PDB file of C-alpha atoms in Angstrom:
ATOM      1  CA  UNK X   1      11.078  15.657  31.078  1.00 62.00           C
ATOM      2  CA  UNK X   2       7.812  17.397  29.613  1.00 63.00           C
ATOM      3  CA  UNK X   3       9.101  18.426  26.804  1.00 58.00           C
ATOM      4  CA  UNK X   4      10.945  14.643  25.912  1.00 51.00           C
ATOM      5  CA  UNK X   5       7.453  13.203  26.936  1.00 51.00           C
ATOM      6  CA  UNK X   6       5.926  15.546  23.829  1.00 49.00           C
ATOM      7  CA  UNK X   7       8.842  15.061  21.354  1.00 47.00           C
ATOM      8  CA  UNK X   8       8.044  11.400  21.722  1.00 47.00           C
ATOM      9  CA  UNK X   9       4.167  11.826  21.108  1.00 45.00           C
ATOM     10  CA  UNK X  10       5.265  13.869  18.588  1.00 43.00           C
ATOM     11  CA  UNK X  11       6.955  11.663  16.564  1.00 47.00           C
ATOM     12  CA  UNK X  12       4.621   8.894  17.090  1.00 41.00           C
ATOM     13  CA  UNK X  13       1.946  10.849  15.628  1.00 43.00           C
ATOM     14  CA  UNK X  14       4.204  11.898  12.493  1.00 44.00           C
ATOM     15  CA  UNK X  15       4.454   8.098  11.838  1.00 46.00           C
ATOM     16  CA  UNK X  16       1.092   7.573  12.117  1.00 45.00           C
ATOM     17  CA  UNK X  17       0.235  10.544   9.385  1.00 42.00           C
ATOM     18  CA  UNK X  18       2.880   9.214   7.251  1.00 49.00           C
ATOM     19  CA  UNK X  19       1.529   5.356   6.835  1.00 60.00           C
ATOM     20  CA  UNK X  20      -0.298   5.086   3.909  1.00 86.00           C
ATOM     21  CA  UNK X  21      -3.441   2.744   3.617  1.00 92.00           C
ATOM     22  CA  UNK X  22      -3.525   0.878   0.625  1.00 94.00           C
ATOM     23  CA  UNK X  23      -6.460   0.624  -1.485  1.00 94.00           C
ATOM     24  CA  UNK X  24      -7.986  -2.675  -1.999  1.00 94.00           C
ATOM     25  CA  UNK X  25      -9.825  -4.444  -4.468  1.00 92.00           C
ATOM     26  CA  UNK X  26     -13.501  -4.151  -4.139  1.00 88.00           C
ATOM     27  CA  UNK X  27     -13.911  -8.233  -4.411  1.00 85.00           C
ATOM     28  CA  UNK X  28     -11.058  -9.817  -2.433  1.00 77.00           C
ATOM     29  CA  UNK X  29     -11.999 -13.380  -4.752  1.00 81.00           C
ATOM     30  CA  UNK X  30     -10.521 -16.705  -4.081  1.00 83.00           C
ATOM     31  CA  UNK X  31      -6.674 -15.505  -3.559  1.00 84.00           C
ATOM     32  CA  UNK X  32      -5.981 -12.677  -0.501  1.00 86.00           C
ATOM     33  CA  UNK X  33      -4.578  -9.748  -0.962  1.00 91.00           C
ATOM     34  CA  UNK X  34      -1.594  -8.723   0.901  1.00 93.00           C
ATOM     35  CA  UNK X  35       0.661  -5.239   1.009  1.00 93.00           C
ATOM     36  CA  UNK X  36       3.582  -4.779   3.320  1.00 92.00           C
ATOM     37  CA  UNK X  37       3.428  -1.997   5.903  1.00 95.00           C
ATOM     38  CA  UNK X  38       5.774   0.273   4.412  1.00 92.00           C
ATOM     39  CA  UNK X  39       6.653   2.057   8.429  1.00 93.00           C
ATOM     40  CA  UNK X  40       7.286  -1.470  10.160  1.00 92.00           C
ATOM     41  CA  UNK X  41       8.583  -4.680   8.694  1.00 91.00           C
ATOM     42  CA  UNK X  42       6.224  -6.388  11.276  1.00 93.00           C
ATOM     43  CA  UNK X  43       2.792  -5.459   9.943  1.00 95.00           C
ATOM     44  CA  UNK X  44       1.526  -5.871   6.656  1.00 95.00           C
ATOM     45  CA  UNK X  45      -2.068  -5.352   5.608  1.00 96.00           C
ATOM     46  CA  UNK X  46      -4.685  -7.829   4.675  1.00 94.00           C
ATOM     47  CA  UNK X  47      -7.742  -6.766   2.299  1.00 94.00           C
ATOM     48  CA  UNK X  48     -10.958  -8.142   3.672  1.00 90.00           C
ATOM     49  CA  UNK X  49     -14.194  -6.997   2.334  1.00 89.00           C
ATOM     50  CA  UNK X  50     -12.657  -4.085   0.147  1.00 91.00           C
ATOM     51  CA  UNK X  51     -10.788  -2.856   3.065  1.00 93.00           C
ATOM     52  CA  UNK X  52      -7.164  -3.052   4.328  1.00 95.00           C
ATOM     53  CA  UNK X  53      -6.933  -4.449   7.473  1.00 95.00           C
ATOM     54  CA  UNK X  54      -3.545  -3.969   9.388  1.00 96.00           C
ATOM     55  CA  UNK X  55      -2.273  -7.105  10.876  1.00 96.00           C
ATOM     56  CA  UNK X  56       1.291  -7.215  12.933  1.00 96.00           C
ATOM     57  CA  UNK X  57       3.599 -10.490  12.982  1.00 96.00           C
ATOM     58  CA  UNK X  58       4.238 -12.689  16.118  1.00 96.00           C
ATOM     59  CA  UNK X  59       7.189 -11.563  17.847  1.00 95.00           C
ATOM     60  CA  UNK X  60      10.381 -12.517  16.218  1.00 94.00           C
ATOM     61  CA  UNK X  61       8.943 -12.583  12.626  1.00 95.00           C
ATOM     62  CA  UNK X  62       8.608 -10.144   9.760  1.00 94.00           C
ATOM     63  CA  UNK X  63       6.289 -10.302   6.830  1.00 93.00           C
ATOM     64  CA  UNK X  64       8.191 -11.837   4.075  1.00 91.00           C
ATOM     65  CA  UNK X  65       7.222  -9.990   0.629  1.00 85.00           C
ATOM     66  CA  UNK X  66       9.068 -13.162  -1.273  1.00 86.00           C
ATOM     67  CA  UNK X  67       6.224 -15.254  -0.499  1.00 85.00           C
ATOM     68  CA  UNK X  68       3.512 -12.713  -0.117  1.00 78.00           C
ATOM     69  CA  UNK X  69       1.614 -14.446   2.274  1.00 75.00           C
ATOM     70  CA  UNK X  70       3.306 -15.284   5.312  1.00 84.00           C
ATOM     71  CA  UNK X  71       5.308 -14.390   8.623  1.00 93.00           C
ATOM     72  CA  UNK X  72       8.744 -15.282   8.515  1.00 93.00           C
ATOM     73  CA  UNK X  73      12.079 -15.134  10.149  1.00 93.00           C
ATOM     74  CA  UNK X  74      13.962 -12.260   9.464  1.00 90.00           C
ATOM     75  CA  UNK X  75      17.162 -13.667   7.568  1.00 86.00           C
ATOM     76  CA  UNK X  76      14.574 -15.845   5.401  1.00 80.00           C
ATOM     77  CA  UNK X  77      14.102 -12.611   3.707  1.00 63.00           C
ATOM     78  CA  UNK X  78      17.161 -12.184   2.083  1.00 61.00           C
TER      79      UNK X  78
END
């Protein structure tokens, strides 16, 4: 049971070293910036003062790269 429990944090922390923060604009200006999270089609990240802020969709809804700026159901992203 040990060693399951340590394959598991294993793995979570490989994920975690594999996302990659994106690099934002150092003005965000009138329009935000959005990127998807490219390890969970619930998050996506926001740029907010230069930085990317990781923000996760209410459950039941993905973040929609179509429309770049919203949570949406998932077969509205086909």
């Amino acid at each position: 049971m040990k060693m399951l429990a340590g394959l598991l944090v294993l793995s979570v922390l490989a994920a975690v070293a594999t996302a990659t923060t994106p690099t934002c604009p150092e003005d965000d200006g009138a329009t935000p910036v959005f990127f998807p999270d490219d390890t969970d089609t619930h998050g996506y990240w926001e740029c907010s003062n230069g930085k990317a802020v990781h923000m996760v969709c209410p459950d039941g809804l993905v973040w929609n790269s179509n429309i770049n700026n919203a949570c949406d159901w998932p077969d509205s992203r086909k």
